[in-house]
PDB file of C-alpha atoms in Angstrom:
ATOM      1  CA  UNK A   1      22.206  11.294   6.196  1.00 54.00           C
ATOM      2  CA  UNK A   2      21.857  10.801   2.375  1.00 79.00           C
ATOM      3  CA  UNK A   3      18.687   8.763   2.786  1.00 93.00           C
ATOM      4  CA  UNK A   4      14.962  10.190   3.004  1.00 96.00           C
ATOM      5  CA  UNK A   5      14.066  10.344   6.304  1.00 96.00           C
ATOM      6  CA  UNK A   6      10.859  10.040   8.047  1.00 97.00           C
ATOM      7  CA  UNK A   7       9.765  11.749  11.797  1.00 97.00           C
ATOM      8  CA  UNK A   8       8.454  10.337  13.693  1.00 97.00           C
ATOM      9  CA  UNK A   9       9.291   6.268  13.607  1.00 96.00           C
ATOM     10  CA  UNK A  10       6.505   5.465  16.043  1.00 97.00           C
ATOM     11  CA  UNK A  11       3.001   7.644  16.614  1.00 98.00           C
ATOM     12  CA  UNK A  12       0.714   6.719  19.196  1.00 98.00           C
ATOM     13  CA  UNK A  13      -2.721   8.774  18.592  1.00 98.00           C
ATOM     14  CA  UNK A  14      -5.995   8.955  20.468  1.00 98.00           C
ATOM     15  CA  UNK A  15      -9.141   8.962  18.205  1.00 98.00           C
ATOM     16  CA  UNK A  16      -9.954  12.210  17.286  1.00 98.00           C
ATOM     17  CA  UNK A  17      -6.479  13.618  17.534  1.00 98.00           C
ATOM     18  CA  UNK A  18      -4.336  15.224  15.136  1.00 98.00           C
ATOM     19  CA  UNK A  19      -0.919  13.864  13.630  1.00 98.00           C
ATOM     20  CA  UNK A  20       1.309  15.280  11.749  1.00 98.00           C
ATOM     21  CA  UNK A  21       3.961  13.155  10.059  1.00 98.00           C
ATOM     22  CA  UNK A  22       7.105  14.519   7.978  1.00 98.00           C
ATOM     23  CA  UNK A  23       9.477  13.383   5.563  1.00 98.00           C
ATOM     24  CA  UNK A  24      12.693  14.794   4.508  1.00 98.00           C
ATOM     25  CA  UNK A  25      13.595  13.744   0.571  1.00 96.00           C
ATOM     26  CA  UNK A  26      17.066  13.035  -0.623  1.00 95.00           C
ATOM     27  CA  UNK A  27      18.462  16.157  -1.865  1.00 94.00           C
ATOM     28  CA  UNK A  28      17.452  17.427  -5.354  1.00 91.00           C
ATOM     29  CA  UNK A  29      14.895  14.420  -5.769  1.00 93.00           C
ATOM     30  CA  UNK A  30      11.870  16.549  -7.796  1.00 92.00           C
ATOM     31  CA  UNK A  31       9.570  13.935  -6.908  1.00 91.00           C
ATOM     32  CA  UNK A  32       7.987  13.126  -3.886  1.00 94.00           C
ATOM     33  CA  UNK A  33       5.330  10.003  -3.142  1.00 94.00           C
ATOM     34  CA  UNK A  34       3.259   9.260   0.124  1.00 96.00           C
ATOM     35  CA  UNK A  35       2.371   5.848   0.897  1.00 96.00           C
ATOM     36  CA  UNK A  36       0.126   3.576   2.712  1.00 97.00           C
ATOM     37  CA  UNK A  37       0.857   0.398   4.088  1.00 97.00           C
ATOM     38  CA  UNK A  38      -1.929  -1.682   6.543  1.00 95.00           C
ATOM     39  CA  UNK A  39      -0.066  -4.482   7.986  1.00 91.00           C
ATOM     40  CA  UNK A  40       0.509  -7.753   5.831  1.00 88.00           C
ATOM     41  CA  UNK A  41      -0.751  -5.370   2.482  1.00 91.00           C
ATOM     42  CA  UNK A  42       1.780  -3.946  -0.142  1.00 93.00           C
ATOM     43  CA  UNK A  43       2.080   0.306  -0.308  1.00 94.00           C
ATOM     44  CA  UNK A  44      -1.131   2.158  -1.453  1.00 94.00           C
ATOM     45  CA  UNK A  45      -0.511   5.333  -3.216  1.00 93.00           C
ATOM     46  CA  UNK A  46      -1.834   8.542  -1.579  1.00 96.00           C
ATOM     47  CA  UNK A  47      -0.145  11.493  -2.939  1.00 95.00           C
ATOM     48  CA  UNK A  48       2.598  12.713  -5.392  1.00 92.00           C
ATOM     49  CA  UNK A  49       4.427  16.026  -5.434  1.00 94.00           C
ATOM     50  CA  UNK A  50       6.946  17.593  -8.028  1.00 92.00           C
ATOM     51  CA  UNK A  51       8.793  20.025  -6.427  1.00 94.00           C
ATOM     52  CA  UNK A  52       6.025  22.248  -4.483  1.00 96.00           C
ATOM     53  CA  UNK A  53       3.192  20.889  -6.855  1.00 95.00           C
ATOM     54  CA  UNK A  54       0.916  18.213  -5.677  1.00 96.00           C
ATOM     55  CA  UNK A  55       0.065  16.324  -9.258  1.00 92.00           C
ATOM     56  CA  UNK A  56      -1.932  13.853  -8.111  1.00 91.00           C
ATOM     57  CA  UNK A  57      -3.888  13.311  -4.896  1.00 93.00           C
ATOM     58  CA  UNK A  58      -6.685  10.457  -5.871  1.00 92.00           C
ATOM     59  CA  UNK A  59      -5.185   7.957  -3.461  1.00 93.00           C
ATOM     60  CA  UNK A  60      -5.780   9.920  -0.008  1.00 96.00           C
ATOM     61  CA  UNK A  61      -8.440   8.155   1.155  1.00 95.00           C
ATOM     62  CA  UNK A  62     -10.897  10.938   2.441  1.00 95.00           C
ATOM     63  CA  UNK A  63     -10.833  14.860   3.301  1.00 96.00           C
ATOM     64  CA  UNK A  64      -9.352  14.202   6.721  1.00 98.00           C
ATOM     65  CA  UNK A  65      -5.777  13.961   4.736  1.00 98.00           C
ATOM     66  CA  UNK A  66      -3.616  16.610   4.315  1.00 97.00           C
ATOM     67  CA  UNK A  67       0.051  16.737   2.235  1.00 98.00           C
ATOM     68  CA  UNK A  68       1.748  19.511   1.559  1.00 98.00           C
ATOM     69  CA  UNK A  69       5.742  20.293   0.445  1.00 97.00           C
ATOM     70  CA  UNK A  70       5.633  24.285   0.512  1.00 96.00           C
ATOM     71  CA  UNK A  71       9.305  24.809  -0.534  1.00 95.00           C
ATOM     72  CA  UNK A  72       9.460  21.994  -2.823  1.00 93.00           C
ATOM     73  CA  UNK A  73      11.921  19.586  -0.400  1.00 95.00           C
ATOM     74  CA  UNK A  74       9.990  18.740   3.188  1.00 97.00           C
ATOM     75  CA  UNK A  75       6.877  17.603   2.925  1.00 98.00           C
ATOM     76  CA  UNK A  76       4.194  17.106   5.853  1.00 98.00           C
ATOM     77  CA  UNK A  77       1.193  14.180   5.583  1.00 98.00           C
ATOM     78  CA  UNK A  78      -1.277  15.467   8.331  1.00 98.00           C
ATOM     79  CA  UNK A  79      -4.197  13.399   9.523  1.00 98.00           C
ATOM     80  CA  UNK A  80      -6.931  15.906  11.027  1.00 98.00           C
ATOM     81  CA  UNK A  81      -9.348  13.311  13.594  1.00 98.00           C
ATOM     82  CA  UNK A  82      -7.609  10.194  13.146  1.00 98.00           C
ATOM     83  CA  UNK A  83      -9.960   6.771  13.197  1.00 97.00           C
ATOM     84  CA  UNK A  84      -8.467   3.181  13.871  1.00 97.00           C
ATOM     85  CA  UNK A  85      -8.552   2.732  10.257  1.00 96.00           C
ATOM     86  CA  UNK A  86      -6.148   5.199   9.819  1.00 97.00           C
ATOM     87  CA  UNK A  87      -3.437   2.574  11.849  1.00 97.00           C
ATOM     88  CA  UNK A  88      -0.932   1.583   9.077  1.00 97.00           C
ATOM     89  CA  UNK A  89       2.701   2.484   8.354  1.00 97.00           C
ATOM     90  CA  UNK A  90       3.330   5.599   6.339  1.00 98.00           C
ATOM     91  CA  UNK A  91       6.058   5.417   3.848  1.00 97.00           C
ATOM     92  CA  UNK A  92       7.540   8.451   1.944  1.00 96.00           C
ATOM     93  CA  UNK A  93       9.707   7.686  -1.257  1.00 94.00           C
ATOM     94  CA  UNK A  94      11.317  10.375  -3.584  1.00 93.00           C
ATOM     95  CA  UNK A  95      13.121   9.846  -6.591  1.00 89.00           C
ATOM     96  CA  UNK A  96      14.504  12.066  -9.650  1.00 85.00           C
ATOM     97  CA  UNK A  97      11.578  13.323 -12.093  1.00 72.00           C
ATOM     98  CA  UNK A  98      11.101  10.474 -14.535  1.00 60.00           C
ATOM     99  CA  UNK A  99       9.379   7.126 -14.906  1.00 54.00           C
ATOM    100  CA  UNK A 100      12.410   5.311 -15.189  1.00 58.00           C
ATOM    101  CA  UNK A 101      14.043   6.067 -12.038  1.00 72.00           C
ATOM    102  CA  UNK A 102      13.538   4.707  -8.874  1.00 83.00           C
ATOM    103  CA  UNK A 103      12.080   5.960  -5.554  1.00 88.00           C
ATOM    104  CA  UNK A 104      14.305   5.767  -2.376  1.00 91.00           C
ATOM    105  CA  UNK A 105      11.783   5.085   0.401  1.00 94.00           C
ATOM    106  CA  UNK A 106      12.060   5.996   4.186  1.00 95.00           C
ATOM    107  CA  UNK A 107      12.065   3.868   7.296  1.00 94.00           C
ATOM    108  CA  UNK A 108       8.034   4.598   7.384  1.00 96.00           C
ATOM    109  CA  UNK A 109       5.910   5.873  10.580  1.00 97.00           C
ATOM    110  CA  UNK A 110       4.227   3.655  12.072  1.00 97.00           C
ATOM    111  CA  UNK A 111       1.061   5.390  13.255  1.00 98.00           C
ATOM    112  CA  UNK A 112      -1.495   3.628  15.748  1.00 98.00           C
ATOM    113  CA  UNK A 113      -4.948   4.570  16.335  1.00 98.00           C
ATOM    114  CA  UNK A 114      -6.138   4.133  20.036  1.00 97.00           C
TER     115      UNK A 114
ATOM    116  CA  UNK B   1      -3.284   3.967 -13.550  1.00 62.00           C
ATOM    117  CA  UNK B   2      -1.488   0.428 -12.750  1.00 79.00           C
ATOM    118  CA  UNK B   3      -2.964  -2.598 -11.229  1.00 91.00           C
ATOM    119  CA  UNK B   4      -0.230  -5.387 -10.062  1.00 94.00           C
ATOM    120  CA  UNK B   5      -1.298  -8.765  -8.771  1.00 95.00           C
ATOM    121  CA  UNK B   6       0.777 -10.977  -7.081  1.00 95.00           C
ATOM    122  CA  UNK B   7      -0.821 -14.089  -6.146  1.00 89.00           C
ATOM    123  CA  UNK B   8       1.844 -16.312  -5.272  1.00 87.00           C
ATOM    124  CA  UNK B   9       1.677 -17.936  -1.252  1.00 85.00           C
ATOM    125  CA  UNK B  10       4.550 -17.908   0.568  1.00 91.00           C
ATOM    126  CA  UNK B  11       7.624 -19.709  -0.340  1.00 94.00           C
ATOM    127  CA  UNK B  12      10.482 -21.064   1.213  1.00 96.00           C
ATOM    128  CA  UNK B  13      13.337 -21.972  -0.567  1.00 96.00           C
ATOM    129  CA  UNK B  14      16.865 -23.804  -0.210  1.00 97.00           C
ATOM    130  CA  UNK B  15      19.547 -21.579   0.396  1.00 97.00           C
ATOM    131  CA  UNK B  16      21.691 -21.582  -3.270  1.00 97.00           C
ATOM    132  CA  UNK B  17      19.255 -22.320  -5.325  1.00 97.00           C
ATOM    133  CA  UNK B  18      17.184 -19.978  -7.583  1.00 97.00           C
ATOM    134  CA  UNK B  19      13.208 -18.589  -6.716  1.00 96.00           C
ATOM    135  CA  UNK B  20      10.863 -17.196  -9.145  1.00 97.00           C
ATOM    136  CA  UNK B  21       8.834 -14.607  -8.017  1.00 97.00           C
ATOM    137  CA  UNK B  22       5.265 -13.951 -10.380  1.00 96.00           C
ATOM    138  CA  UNK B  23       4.174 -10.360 -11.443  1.00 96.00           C
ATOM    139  CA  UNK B  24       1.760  -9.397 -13.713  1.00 96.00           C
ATOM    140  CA  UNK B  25       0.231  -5.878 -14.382  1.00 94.00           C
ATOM    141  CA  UNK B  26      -2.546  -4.097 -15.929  1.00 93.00           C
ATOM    142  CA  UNK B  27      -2.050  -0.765 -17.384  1.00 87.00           C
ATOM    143  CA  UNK B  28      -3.372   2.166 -20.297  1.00 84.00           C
ATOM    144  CA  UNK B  29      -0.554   3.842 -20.451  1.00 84.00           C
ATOM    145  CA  UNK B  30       2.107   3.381 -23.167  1.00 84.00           C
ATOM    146  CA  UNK B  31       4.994   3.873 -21.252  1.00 84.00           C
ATOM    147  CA  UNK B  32       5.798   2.895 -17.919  1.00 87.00           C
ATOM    148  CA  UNK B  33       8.301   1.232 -15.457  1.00 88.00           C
ATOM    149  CA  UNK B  34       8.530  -1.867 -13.555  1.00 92.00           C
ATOM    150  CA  UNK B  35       9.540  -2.054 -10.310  1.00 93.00           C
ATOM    151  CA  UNK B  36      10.653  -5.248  -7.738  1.00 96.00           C
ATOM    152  CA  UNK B  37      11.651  -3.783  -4.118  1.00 96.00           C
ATOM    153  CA  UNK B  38      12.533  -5.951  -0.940  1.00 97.00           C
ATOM    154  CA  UNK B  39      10.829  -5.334   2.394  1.00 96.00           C
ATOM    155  CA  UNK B  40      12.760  -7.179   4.826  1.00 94.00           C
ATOM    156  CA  UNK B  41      11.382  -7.565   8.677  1.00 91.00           C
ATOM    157  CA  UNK B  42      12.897  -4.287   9.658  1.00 88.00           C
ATOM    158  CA  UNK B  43      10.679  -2.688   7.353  1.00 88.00           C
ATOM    159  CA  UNK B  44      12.532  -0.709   4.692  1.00 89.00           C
ATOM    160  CA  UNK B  45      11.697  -0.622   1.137  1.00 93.00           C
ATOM    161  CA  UNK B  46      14.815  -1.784  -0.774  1.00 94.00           C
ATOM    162  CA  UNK B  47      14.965  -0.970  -4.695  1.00 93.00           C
ATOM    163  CA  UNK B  48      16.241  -4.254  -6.429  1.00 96.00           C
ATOM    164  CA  UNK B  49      15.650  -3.685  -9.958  1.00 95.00           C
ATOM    165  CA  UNK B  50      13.497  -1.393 -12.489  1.00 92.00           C
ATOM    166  CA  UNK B  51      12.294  -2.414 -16.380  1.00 92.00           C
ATOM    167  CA  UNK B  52      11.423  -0.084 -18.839  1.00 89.00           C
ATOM    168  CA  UNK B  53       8.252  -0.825 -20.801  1.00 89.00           C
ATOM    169  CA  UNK B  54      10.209  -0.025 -23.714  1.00 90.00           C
ATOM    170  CA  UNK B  55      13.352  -1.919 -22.805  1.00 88.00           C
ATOM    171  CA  UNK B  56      13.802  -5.038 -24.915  1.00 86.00           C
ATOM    172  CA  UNK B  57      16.493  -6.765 -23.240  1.00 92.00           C
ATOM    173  CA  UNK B  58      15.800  -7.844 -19.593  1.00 95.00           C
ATOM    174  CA  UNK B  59      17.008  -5.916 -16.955  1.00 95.00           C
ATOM    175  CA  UNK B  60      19.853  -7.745 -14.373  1.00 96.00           C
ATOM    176  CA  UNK B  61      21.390  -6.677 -11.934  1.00 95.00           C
ATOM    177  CA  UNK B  62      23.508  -8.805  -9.824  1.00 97.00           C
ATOM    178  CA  UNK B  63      21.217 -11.955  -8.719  1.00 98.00           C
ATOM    179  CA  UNK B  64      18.509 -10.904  -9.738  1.00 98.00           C
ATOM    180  CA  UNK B  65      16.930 -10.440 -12.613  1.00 97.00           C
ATOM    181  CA  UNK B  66      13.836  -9.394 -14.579  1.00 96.00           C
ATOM    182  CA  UNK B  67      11.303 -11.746 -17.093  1.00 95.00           C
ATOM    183  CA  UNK B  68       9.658  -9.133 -19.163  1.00 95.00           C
ATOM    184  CA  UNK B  69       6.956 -10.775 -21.094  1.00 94.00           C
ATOM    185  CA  UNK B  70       5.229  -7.677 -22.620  1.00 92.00           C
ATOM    186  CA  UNK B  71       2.239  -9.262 -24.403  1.00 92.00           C
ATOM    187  CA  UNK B  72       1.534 -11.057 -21.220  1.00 93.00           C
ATOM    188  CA  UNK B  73       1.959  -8.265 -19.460  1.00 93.00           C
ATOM    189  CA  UNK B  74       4.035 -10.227 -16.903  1.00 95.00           C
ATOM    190  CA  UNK B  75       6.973  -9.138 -15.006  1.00 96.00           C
ATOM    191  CA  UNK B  76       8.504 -11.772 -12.788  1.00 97.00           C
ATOM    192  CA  UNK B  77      11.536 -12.073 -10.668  1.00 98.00           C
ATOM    193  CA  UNK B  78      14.258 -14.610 -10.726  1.00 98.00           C
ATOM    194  CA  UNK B  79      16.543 -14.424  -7.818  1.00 98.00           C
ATOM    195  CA  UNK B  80      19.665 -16.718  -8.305  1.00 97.00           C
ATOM    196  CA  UNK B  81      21.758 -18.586  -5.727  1.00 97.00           C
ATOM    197  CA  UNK B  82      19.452 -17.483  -2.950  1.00 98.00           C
ATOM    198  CA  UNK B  83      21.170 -16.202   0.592  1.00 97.00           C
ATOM    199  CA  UNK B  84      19.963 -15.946   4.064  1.00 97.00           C
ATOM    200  CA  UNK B  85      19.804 -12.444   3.635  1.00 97.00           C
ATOM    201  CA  UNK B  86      16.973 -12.849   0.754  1.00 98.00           C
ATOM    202  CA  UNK B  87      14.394 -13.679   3.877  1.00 97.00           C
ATOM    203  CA  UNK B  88      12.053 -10.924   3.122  1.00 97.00           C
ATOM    204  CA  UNK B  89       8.607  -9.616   0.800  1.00 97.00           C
ATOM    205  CA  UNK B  90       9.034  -8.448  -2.185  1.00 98.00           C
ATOM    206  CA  UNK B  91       6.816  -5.899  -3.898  1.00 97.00           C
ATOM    207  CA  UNK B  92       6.147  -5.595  -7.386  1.00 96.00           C
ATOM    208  CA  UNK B  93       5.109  -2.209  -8.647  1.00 93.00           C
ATOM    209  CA  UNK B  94       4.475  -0.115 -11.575  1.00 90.00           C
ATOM    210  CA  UNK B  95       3.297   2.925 -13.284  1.00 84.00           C
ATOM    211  CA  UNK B  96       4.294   6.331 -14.620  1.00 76.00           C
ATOM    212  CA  UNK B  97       5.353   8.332 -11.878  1.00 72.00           C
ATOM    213  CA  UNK B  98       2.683   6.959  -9.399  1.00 77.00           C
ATOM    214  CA  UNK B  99       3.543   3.527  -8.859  1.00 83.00           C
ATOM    215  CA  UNK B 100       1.467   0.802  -7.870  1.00 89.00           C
ATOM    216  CA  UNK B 101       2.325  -2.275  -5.701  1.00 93.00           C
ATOM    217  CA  UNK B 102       0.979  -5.721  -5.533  1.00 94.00           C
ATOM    218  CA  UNK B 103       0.278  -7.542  -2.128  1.00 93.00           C
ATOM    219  CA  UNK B 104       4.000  -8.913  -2.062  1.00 95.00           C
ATOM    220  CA  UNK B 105       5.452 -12.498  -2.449  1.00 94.00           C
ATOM    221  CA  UNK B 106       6.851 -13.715   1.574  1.00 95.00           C
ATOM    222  CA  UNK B 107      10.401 -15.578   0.832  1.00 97.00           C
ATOM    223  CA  UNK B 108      12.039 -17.651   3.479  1.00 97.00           C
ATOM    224  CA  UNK B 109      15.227 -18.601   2.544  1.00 98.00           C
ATOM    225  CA  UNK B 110      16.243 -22.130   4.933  1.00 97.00           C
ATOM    226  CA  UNK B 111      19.789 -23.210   4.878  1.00 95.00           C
TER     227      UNK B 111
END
């Protein structure tokens, strides 16, 4: 599809477990974002890419988060030891390099901590 | 970095007529964007409209359109002739490449 696209929709973790959630940018968007979202709460930045760099990583919330975008297009949010806290929907945008364009935003994974 | 507040409670509003949705931001940097997206129930994160911190005309597009008050740093939406469809939050961000988002305005549109 011509969308971004996020795997998978729905993750069911135990505490303590690994996750690994990816996201698939519209083709020949530079820019790459990683959101937050805890249920009734708007997006909270974690991460930004453009291309392979990661510019700005202040929002990930501890050391237990992981992004990475190796070729520049894919990128992968991992979550090493999840906690309940980490529960939320994660929402990857990407948009062309510039402030005034938008961000096209995936479906989200919803990821939930048992 | 950004910080947008939206502190408006939920609204519901008669289908046709116009809703105004309040935004204001706090920033240091010079130049920046403005952002409204929808988030219907389904979940998706719809662009609506964008403002340029430089632009001095306000931005429209289609219903809905964009109340740039600079100096008070206020960036509100104004949705006309409100539809069914409009039943949904709606997220006000901003910021220079990393945007920031408010907590979101909940709009029920009742026929």
């Amino acid at each position: 599809g011509a969308g971004v696209s996020q795997s998978p929709r729905y993750k069911v973790a135990k505490r303590g477990q690994d996750v690994a959630l990816r996201c698939d940018p519209i083709s020949g968007h530079v820019s790459l974002f990683w959101y937050q979202q805890a249920l009734g709460q708007g997006p909270e930045f974690l991460t930004y890419f453009q291309n392979e760099a990661q510019l700005d990583k202040s929002g990930l919330p501890s050391d237990r988060f992981f992004a990475e975008r190796p070729e520049g297009s894919v990128s992968t949010l991992k979550i090493q030891r999840t906690q309940q806290e980490d529960s939320a929907v994660y929402l990857c945008a990407s948009s062309l390099v510039g402030r005034d364009t938008e961000a096209f935003f995936g479906q989200g994974t919803r990821l939930t901590v048992v | 970095a950004q910080k947008i507040t939206q502190t408006q409670p939920g609204m519901f509003v008669q289908e046709k007529e116009a809703v105004t949705l309040d935004c204001t931001y706090d920033t240091s940097d010079q130049s920046y964007g403005l952002f409204w997206y929808k988030q219907p129930s389904s979940g998706e994160m719809i662009f609506l409209i964008y403002q340029g911190s430089y632009d001095e005309q306000n931005a429209t597009e289609g219903r809905y359109s964009l109340n740039f008050q600079k100096a008070r740093k206020s960036a509100n939406l104004v949705i006309s002739a409100s539809q069914l469809g409009d039943s949904a939050m709606y997220f006000c961000g901003g910021g220079n490449n990393r945007l920031a988002f408010g907590k979101g305005n909940q709009v029920v549109v009742i026929p």
